[in-house]
Coordinates of C-alpha atoms in Angstrom, one line a residue:
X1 CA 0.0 0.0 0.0
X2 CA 2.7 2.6 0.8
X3 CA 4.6 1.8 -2.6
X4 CA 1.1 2.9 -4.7
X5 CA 0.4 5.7 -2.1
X6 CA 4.3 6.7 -2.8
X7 CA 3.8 6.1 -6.8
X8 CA 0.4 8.4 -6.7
X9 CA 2.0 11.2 -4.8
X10 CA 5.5 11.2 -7.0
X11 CA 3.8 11.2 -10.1
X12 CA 1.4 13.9 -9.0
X13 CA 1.8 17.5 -10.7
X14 CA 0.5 19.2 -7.9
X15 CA 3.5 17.3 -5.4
X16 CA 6.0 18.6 -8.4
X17 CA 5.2 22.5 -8.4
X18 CA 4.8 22.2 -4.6
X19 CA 8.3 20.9 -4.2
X20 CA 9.5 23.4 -6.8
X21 CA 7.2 26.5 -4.7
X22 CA 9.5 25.1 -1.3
X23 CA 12.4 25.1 -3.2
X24 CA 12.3 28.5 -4.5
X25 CA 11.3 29.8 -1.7
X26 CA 13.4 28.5 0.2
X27 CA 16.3 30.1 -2.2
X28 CA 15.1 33.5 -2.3
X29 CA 14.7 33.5 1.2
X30 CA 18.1 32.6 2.1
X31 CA 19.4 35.0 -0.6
X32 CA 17.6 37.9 1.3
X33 CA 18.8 37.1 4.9
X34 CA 21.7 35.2 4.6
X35 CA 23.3 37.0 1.6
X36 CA 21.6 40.6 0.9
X37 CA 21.2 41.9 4.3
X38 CA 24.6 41.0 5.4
X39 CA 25.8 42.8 2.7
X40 CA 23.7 45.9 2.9
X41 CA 24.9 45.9 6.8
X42 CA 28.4 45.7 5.9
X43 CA 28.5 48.7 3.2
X44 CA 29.0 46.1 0.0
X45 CA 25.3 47.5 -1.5
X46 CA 23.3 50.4 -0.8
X47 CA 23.8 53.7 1.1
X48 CA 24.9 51.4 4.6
X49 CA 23.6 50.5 7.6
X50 CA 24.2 54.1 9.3
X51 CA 22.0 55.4 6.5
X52 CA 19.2 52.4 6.7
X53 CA 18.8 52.4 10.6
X54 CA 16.0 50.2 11.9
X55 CA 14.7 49.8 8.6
X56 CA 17.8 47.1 8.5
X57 CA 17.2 43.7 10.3
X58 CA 20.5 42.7 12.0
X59 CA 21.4 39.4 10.6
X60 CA 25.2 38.9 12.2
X61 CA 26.4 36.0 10.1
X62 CA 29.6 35.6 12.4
X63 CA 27.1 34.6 15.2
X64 CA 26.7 31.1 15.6
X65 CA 23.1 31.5 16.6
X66 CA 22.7 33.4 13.4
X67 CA 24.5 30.2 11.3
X68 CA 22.7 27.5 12.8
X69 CA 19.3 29.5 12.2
X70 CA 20.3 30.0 8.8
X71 CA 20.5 26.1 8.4
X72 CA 16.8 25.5 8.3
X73 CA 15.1 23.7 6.1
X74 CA 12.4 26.3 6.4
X75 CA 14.3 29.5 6.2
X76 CA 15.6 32.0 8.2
X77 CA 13.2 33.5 10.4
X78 CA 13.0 36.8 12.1
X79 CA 10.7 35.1 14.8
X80 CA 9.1 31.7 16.0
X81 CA 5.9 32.9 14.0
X82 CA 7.6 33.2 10.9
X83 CA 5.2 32.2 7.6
X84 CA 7.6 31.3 4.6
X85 CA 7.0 30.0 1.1
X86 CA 8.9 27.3 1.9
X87 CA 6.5 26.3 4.7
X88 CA 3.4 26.8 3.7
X89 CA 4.4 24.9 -0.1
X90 CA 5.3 21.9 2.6
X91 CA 1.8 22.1 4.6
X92 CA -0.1 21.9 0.9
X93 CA 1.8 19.4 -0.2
X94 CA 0.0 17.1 2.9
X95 CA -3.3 18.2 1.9
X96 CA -3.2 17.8 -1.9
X97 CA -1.7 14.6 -0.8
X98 CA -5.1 14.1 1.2
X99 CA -7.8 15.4 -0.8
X100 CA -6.7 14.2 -4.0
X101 CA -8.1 10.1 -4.1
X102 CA -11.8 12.4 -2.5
X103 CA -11.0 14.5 -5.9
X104 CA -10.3 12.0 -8.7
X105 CA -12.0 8.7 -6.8
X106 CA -9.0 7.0 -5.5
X107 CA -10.1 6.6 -2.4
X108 CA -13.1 4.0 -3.4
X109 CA -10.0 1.8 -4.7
X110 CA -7.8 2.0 -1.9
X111 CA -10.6 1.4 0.5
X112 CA -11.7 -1.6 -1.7
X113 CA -7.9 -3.0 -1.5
X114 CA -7.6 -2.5 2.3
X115 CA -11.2 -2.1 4.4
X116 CA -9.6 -1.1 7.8
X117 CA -9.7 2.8 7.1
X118 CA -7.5 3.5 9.9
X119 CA -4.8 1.6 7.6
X120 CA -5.2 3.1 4.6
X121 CA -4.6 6.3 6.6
X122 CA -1.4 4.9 8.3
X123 CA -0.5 4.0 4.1
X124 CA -1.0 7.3 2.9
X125 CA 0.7 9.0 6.0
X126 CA 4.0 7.1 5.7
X127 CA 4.1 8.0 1.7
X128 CA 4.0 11.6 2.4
X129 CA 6.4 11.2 5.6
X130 CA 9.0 9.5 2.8
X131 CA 8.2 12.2 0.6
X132 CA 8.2 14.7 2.9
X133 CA 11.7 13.1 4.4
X134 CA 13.2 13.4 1.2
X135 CA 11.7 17.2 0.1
X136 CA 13.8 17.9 4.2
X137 CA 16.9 16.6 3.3
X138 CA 16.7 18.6 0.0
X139 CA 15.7 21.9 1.2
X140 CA 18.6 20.9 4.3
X141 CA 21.0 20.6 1.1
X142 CA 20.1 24.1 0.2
X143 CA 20.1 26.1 3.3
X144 CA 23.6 24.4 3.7
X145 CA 24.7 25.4 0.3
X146 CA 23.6 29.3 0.3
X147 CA 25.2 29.5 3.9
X148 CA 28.5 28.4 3.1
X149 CA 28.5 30.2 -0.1
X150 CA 28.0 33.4 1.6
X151 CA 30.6 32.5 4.8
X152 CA 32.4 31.8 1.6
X153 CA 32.3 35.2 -0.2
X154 CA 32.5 37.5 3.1
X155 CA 35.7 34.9 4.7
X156 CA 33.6 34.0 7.7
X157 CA 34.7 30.8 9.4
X158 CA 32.0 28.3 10.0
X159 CA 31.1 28.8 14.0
X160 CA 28.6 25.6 14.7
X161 CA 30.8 22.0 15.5
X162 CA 29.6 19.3 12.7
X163 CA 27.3 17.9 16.3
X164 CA 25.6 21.2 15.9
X165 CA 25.3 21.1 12.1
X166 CA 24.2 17.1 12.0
X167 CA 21.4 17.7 14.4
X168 CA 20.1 20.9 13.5
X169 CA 19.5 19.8 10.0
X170 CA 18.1 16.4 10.6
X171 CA 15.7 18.1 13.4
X172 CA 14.9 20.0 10.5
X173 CA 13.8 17.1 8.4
X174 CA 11.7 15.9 11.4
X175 CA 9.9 19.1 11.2
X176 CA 9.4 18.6 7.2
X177 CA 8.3 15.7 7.2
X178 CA 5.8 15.8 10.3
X179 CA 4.3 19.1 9.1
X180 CA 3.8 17.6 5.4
X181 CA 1.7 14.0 7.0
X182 CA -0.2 16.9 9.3
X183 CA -1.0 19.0 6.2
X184 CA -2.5 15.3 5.4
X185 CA -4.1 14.4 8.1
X186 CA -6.5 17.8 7.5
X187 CA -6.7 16.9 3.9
X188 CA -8.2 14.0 4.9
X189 CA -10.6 15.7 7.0
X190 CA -11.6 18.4 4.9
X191 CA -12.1 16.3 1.8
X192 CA -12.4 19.1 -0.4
X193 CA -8.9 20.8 -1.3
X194 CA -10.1 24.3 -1.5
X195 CA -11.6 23.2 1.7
X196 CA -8.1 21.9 3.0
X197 CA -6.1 25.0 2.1
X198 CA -8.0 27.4 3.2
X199 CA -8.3 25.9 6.7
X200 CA -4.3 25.6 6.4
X201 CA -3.4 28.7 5.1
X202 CA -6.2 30.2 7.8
X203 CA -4.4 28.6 10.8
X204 CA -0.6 29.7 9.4
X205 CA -2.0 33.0 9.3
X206 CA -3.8 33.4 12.7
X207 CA -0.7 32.2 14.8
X208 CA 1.2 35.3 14.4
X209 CA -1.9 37.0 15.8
X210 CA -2.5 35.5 18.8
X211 CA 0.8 35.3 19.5
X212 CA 1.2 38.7 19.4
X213 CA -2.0 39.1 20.8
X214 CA -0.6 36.7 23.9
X215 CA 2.8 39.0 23.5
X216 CA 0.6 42.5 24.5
X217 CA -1.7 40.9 27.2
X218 CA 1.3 39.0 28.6
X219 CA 3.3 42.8 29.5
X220 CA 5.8 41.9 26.9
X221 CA 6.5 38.6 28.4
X222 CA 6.7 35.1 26.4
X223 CA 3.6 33.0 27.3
X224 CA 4.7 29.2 27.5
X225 CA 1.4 28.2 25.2
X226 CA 2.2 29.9 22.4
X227 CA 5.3 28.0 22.1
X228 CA 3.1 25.1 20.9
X229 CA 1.1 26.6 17.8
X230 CA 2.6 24.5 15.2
X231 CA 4.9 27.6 13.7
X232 CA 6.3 28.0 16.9
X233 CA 6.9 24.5 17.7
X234 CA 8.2 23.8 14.4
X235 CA 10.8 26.3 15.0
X236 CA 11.9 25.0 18.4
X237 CA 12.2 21.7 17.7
X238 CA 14.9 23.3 14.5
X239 CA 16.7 25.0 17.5
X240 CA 16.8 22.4 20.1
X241 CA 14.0 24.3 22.6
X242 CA 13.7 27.7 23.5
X243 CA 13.7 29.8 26.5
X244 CA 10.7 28.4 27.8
X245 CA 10.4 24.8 26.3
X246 CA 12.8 22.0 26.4
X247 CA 14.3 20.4 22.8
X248 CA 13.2 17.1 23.8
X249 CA 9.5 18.3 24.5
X250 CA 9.3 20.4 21.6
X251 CA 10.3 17.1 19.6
X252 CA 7.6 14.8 21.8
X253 CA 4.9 17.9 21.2
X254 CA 5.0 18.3 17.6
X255 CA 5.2 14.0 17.8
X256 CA 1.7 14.2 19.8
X257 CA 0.5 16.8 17.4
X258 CA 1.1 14.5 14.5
X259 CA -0.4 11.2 15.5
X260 CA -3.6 13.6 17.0
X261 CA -3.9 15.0 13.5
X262 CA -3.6 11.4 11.8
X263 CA -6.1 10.1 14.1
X264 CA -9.0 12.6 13.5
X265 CA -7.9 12.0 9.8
X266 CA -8.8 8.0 10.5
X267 CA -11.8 8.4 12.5
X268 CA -12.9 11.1 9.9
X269 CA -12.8 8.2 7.1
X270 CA -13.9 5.8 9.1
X271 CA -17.3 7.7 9.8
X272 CA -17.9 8.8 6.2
X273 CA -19.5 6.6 3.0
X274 CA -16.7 6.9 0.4

């Protein structure tokens, strides 16, 4: 089941352009923040930081905090809330995944060929986590790349240990893959795929709020439950934890949140006449 579930999604156009939106995404965002804005702050373009001023975010690639953010998968971020192309290409590429057998009739075969819903689910789910496994260690590949181009060009020396490096990257993957079988899992749910992106793209967008909503009421302070909204958390578990939440349960959180998603996604399917 997960080699035909693996062959539909591979030889889907929709799981091609989303792979090429992540990508190029992914490229133009490390351009900006790990090779534009460094320059801009050192002189190279423009009129200079002095003549910027705050208008300049202060990326400082000789930080090592600075590198090893710049090795996400995702992008650099100026914030746990951050909604990239990259991101949001990943999260769409779970729920085309999901809504496309309720789309084209798929579903009635794959139900036919295995009855037990729940298992069809667990099928499509470990497809996508391949896919979305493989889509990590690619978009990994390029954060890697545009980093050490730039270290390259401006004779910084490389700050994280390869420990540092090796982990943050396959964290990264995790994160990938996880948020690609969750993207899924509401696919599944929603059925319809205008349906399913809208209700994605709606809860990328209204984290940032109520985290800054949370931010304002909180006197400035960070409030611990916003570091579990699925941008957040995604971000922590990249990092290794934050000020206020662990690495380890960031990694068993965003775990929960997965298998939580999956198993609405199979009760869903399990309660519905395909």
């Amino acid at each position: 089941m997960v080699r035909a579930e693996l062959l539909g999604i591979v030889t889907t156009t929709a799981t091609k352009v989303a792979v090429a939106v992540a990508m190029l995404g992914l490229i133009m965002t490390q351009l900006v923040f790990v090779t534009l804005i460094p320059a801009l702050t050192r002189g190279d373009l423009g009129p200079g930081a002095a003549a910027l001023g705050d208008d300049l975010p202060s990326v400082d690639l000789a930080d090592r905090a600075a590198q090893l953010d710049a090795l996400s998968p995702l992008g650099t971020t100026m914030g746990g809330g951050s909604v990239g192309l990259a991101l949001i290409a990943i999260v769409l590429l779970g729920v085309l995944a999901g809504t496309s057998d309720d789309r084209y009739g798929g579903m009635v075969g794959a139900v036919l060929a295995s009855p037990r819903r729940p298992r069809v689910v667990m099928g499509k789910a470990a497809a996508v986590g391949i896919v979305g496994g493989v889509v990590g260690v690619i978009l990994a590949l390029v954060s890697l790349l545009t980093l050490a181009g730039s270290l390259a060009i401006t004779g910084i020396s490389f700050a994280p240990a390869l420990g540092e490096l090796a982990g943050t990257s396959a964290r990264g993957v995790l994160v990938v893959a996880s948020l690609a079988i969750v993207g899924l899992g509401v696919g599944i749910v929603c059925r319809s795929q205008l349906t399913g992106v809208l209700v994605m793209i709606g809860i990328l967008i209204a984290e940032p709020i109520l985290t800054a909503v949370a931010h304002l009421v909180g006197g400035g302070a960070q409030v611990v439950w916003t570091q579990f909204l699925p941008l957040a958390l995604a971000q922590n578990v990249i990092h290794g934890g934050s000020i206020t939440v662990n690495g380890a349960v960031a990694i068993g959180a965003l775990l929960a949140v997965t298998a939580a998603v999956l198993a609405a996604a199979s009760f869903s399917l399990s309660r519905r006449d395909v």
